[in-house]
Coordinates of C-alpha atoms and ligand atoms in Angstrom, one line a residue:
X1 CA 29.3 -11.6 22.6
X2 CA 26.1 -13.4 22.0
X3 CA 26.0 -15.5 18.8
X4 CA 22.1 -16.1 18.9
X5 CA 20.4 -14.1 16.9
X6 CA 17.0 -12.7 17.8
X7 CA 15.5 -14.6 14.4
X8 CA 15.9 -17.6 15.7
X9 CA 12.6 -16.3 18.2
X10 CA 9.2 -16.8 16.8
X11 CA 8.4 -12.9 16.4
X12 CA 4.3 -13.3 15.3
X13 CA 5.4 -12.9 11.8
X14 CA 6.3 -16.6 11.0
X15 CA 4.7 -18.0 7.5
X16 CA 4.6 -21.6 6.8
X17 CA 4.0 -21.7 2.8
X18 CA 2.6 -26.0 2.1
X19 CA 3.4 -26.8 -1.5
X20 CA 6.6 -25.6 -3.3
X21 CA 5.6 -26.2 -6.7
X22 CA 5.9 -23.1 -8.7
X23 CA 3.1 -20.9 -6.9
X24 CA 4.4 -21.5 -3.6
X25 CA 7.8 -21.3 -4.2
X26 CA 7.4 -17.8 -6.5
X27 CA 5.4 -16.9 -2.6
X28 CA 8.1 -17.7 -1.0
X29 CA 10.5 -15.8 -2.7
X30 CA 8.2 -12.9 -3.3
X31 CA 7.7 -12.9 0.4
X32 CA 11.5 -12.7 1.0
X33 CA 12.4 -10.0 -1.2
X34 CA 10.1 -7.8 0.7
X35 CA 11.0 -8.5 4.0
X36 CA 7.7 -9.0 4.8
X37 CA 8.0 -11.7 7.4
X38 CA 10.5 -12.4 10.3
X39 CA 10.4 -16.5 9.5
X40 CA 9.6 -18.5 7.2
X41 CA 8.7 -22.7 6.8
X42 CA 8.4 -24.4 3.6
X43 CA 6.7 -27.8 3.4
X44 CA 6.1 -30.5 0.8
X45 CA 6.3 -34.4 0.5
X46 CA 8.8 -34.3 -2.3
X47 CA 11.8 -34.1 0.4
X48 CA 14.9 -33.4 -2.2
X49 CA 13.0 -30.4 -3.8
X50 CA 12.7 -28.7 -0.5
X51 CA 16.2 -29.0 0.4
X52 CA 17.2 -27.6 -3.1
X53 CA 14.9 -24.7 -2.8
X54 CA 15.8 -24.3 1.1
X55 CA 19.3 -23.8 0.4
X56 CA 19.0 -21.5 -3.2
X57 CA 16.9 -19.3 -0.6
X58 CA 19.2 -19.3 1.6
X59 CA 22.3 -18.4 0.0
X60 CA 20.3 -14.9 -1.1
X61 CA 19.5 -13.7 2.5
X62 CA 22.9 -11.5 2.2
X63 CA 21.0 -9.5 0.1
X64 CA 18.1 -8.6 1.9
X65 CA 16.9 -8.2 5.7
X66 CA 18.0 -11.6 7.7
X67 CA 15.0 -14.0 8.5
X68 CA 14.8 -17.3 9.5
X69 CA 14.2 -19.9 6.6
X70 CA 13.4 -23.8 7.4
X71 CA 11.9 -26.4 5.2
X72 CA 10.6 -30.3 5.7
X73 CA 8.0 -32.6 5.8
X74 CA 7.3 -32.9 9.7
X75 CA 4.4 -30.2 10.4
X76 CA 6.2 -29.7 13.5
X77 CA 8.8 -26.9 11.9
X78 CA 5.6 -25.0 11.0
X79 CA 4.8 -24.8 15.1
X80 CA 3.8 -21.3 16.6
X81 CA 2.5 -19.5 12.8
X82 CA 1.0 -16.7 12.1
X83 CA -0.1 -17.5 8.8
X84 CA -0.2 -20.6 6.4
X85 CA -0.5 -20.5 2.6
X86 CA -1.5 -23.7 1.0
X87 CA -0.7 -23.8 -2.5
X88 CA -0.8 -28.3 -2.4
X89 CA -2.7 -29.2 -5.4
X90 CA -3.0 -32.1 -7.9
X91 CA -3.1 -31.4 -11.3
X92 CA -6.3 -32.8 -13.6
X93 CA -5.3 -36.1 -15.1
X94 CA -6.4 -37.1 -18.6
X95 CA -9.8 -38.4 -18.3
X96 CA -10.3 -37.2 -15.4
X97 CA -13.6 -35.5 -14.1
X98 CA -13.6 -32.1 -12.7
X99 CA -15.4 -33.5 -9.7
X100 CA -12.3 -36.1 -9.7
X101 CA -10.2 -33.6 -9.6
X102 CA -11.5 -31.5 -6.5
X103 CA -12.1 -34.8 -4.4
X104 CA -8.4 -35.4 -5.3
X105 CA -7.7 -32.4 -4.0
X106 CA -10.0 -32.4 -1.1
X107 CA -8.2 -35.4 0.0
X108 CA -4.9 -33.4 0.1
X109 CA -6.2 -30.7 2.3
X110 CA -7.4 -33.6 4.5
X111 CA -3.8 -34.4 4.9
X112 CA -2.8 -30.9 5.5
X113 CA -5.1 -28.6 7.4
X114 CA -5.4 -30.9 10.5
X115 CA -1.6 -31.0 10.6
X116 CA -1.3 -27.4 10.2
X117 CA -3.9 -26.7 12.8
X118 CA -2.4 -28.7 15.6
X119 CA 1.0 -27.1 15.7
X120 CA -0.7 -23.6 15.0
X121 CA -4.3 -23.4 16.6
X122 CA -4.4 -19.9 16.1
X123 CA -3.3 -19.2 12.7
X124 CA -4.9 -17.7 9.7
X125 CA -5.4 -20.2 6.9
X126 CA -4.7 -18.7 3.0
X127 CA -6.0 -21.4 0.2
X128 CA -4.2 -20.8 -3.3
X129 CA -4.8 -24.2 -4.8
X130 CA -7.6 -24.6 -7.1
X131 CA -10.6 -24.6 -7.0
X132 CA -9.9 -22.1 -4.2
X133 CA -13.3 -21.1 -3.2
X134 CA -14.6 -24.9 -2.9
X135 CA -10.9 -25.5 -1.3
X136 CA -11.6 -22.8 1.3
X137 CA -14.9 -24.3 2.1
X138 CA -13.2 -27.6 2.5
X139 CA -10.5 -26.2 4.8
X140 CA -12.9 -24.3 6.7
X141 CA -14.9 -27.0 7.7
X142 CA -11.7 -29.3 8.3
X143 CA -9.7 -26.8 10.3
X144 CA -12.6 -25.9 13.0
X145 CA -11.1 -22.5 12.7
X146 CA -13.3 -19.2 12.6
X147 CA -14.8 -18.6 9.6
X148 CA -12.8 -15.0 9.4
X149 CA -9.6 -16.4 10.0
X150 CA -10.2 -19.2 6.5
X151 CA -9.5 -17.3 3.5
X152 CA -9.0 -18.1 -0.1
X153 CA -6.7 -15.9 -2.4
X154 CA -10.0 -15.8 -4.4
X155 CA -10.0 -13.3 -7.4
X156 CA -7.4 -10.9 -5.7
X157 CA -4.9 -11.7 -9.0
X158 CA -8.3 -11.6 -11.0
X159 CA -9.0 -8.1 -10.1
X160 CA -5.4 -6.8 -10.8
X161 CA -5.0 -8.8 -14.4
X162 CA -8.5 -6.5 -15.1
X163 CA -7.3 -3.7 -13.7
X164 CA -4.1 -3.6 -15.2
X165 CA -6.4 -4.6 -18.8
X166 CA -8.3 -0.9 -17.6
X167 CA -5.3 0.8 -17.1
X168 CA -3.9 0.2 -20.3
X169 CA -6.6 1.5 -21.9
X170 CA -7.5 4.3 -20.3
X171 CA -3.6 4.7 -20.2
X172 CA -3.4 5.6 -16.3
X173 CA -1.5 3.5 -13.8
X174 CA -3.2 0.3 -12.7
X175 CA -2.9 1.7 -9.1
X176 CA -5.1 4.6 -10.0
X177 CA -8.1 2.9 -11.2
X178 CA -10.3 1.0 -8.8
X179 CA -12.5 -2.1 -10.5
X180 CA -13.1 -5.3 -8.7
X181 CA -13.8 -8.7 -9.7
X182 CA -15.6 -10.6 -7.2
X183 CA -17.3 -14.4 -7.1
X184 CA -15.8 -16.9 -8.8
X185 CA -11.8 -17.1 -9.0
X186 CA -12.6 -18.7 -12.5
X187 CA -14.7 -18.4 -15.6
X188 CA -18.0 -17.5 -13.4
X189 CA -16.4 -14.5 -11.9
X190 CA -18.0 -11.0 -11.8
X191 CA -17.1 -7.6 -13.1
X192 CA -18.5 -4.8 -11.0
X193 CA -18.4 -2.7 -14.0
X194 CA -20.8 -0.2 -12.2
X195 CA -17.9 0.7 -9.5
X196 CA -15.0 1.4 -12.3
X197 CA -13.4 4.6 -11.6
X198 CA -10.7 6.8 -11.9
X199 CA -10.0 9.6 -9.4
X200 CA -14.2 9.7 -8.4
X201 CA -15.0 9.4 -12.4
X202 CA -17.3 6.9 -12.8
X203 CA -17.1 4.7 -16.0
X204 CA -20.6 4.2 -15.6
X205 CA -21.2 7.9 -15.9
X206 CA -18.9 7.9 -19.3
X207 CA -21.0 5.0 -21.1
X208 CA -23.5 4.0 -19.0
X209 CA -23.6 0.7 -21.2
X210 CA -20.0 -0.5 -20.2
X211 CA -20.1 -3.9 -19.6
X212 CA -22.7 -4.6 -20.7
X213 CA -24.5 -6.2 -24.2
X214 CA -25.5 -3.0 -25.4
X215 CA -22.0 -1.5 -25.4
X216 CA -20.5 0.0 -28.3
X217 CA -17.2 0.6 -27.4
X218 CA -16.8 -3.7 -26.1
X219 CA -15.6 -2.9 -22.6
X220 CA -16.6 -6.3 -21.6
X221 CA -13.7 -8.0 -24.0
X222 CA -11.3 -7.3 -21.0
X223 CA -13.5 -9.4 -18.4
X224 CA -13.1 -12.1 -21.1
X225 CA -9.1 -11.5 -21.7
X226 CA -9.1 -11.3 -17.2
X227 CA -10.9 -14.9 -18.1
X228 CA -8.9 -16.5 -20.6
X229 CA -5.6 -15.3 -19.4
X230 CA -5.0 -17.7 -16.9
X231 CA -5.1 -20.2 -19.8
X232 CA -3.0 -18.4 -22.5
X233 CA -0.5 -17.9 -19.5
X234 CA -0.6 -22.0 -19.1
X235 CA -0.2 -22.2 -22.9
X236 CA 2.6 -20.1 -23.2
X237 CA 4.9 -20.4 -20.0
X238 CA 3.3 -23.8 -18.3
X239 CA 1.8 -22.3 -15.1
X240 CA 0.7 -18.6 -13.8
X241 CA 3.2 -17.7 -10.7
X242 CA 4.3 -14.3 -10.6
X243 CA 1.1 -12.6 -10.6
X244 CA 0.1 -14.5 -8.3
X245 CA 2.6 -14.6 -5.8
X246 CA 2.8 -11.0 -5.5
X247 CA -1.0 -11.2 -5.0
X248 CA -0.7 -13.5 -2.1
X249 CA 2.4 -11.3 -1.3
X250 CA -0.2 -8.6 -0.6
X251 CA -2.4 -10.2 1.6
X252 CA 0.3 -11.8 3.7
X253 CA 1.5 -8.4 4.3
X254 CA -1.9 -6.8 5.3
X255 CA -2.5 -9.9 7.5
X256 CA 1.3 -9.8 9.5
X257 CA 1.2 -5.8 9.5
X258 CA -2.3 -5.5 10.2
X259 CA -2.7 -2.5 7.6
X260 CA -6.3 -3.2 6.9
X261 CA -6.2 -3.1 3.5
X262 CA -9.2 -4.2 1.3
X263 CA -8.7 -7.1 -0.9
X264 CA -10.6 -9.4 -3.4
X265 CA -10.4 -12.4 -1.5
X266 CA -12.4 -15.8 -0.9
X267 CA -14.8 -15.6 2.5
X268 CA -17.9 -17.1 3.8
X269 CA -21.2 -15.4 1.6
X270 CA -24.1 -17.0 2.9
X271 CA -26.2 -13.9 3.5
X272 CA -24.1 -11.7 1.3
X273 CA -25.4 -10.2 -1.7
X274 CA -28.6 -12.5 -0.9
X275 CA -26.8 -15.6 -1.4
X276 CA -28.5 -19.0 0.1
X277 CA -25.9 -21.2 0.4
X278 CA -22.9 -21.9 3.1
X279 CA -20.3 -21.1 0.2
X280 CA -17.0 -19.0 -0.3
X281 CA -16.7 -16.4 -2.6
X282 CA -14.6 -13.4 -3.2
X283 CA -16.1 -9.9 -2.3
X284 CA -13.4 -6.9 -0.9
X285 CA -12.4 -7.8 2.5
X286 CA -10.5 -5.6 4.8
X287 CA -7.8 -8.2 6.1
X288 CA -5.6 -7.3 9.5
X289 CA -4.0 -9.2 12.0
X290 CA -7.0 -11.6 12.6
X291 CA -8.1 -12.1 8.9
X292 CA -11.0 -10.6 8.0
X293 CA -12.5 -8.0 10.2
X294 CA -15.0 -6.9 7.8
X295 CA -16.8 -7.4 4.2
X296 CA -17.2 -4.5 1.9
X297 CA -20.9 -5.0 0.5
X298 CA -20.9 -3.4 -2.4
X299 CA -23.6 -2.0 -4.1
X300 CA -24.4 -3.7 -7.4
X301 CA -26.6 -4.1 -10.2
X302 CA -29.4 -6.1 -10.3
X303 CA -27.6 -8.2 -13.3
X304 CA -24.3 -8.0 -11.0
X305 CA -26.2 -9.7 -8.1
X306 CA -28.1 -12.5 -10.5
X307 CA -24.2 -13.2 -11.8
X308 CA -23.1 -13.4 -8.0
X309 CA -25.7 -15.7 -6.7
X310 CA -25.8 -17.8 -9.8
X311 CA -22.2 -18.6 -8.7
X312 CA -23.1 -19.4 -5.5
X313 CA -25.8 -22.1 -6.2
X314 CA -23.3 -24.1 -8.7
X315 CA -20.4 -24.2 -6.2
X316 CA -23.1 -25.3 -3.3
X317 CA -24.1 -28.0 -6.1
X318 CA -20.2 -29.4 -6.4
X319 CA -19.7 -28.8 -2.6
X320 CA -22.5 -31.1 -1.6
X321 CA -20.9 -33.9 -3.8
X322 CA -17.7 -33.9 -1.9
X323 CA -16.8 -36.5 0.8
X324 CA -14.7 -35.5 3.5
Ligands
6V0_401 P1 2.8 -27.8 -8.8 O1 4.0 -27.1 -9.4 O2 2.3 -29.1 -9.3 O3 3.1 -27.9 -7.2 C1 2.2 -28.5 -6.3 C2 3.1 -28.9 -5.1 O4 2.2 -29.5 -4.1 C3 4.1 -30.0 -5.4 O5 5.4 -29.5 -5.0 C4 3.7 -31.2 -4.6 O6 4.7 -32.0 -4.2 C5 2.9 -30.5 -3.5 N1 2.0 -31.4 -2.8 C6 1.1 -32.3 -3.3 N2 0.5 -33.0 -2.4 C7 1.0 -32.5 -1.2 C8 0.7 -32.9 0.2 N3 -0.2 -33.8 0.5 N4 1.4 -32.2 1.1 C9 2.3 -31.3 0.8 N5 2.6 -30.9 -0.5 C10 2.0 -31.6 -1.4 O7 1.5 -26.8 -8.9 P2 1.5 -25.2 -8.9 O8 2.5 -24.7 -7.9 O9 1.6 -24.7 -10.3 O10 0.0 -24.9 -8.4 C11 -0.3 -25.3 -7.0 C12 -1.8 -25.1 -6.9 O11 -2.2 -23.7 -7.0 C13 -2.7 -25.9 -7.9 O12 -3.8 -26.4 -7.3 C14 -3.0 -24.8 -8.9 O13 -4.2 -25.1 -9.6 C15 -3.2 -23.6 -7.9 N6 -3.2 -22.3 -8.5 C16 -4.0 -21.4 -8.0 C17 -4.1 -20.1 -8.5 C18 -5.1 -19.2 -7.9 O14 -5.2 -18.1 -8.4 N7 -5.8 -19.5 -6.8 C19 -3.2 -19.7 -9.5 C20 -2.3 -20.6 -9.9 C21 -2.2 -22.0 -9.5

């Protein structure tokens, strides 16, 4: 009998997930439970935490499909990936500037990406910390990778808080209603309320004011609650995770399977929507087995497209700041 078992092969579906704080860890196990990938590496600096969480993983693979689980701080266990999820991130300190904060940061994906890069030239890269679209930039330019294999989890969890806000009012399953939020994964971001639908129905054709200043019936309060509930989540729990990992669940899944699903997620705009600058943002991406194959241009309002590229120019502003 032969006691190896085929996991211990790299199949092309191994994840290496950087960062188990409580975003990448809630990945990690949110990638498990679905069986979505055939190995998995976990990698941090705080050494004792990644044992802890290695073996709590672990001791629930009886209860789903095998796959192969390893964890460290040597880059080396991450060797031959498909995909890596960086979720390594500082947090702001008191007095600190914002500009502080992503040159912190910045100096943690310097650390990272190269190290990732050399044991797995040909890997996808998915940026979760924060600020992810000036992160994604950042990793870009340090990885040397293709800009369609660089991708930031952008405003995919953005897009689902506002749809699921939709949803309950229209009382209809969040599946069933498409809306998109693209730009910013932040307080700049953009509702395209001029694609809301259900079923073909535009909302647009409903009350051709939604969204905007002139709208009676307030549609626009649920682009502020998609806003502000990243904060009310830190005020009341600490830190967003679930969400969020079953977002970057998602895309890991349409990435290993190569489904071609379109996402909200973090790319290269420059020439998009007639932005200027060499920035990320989030538009809907259609993400296979080598990222992203193609951009979804959507067609929006003239007050949509100000929004967009207004975003654009004040990243490119904070970008050109950055040493690295
Ligand atoms: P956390 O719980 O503080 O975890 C961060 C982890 O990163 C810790 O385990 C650290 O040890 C680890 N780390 C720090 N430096 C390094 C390094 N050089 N190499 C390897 N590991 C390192 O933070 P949390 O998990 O809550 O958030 C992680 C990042 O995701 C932060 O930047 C958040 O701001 C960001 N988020 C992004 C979201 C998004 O929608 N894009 C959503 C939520 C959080």
């Amino acid at each position: 009998m032969q006691t190896k078992a085929s996991v211990d092969t790299v199949s092309g579906t191994k994840v290496t997930v950087v960062g188990v704080g409580q975003v990448g860890i809630s990945i990690a196990f949110s990638i498990m439970t679905q069986g979505i990938a055939s190995e998995m590496t976990l990698v941090d600096v705080m050494e004792d935490k990644l044992k802890g969480e290695l073996m709590d993983l672990q001791h629930g693979l009886t209860f789903l499909d095998n796959m192969k689980i390893t964890a460290g701080s040597d880059y080396a266990l991450s060797a031959g990936s498909k995909l890596c999820i960086v979720t390594a991130g500082a947090q702001m300190r008191e007095g600190e500037s914002r500009l502080d904060l992503d040159q912190r940061n910045t100096n943690i994906l310097k650390d990272i990406i190269p190290k990732l890069v050399q044991y797995s030239p040909d890997t996808i890269l998915l940026i979760v910390s924060d600020p992810v679209d000036l992160l994604t930039y950042v990793a870009w330019k340090l990885s040397g990778l293709p800009k369609e294999r660089v991708i930031g989890s952008g405003t995919n969890v953005d897009s689902s808080r506002f749809r699921f806000l939709l949803s309950e009012r229209f009382d209809v399953a969040p599946t069933s209603i498409h809306g998109w939020i693209i730009g910013e994964h932040g307080d700049s971001s953009v509702p395209v309320w001029s694609g809301v639908d259900v079923a073909g129905v535009r909302l647009r054709d409903l009350n051709p004011a939604a969204g905007t200043s002139e709208d009676t019936e307030n549609w626009n309060s649920i682009h502020r609650q998609v806003i502000q509930s990243a904060y009310e989540i830190i005020r009341l729990k600490g830190y967003p995770s679930w969400a969020m990992a079953l977002s970057v669940s998602v895309l890991t899944r349409a990435i290993l399977n190569n489904t071609r699903n379109v996402y909200a997620v973090s790319t290269f705009v420059e020439g998009i929507h007639g932005v200027q600058y060499p920035v990320f943002l989030s538009v809907p991406c259609v993400l296979g087995e080598n990222g992203i194959t193609d951009v979804i241009q959507q067609t929006l309002t003239e007050d949509e497209r100000t929004q967009f590229q207004k975003s654009a120019s004040t990243l490119n502003e904070v970008q050109s700041n950055l040493v690295f």
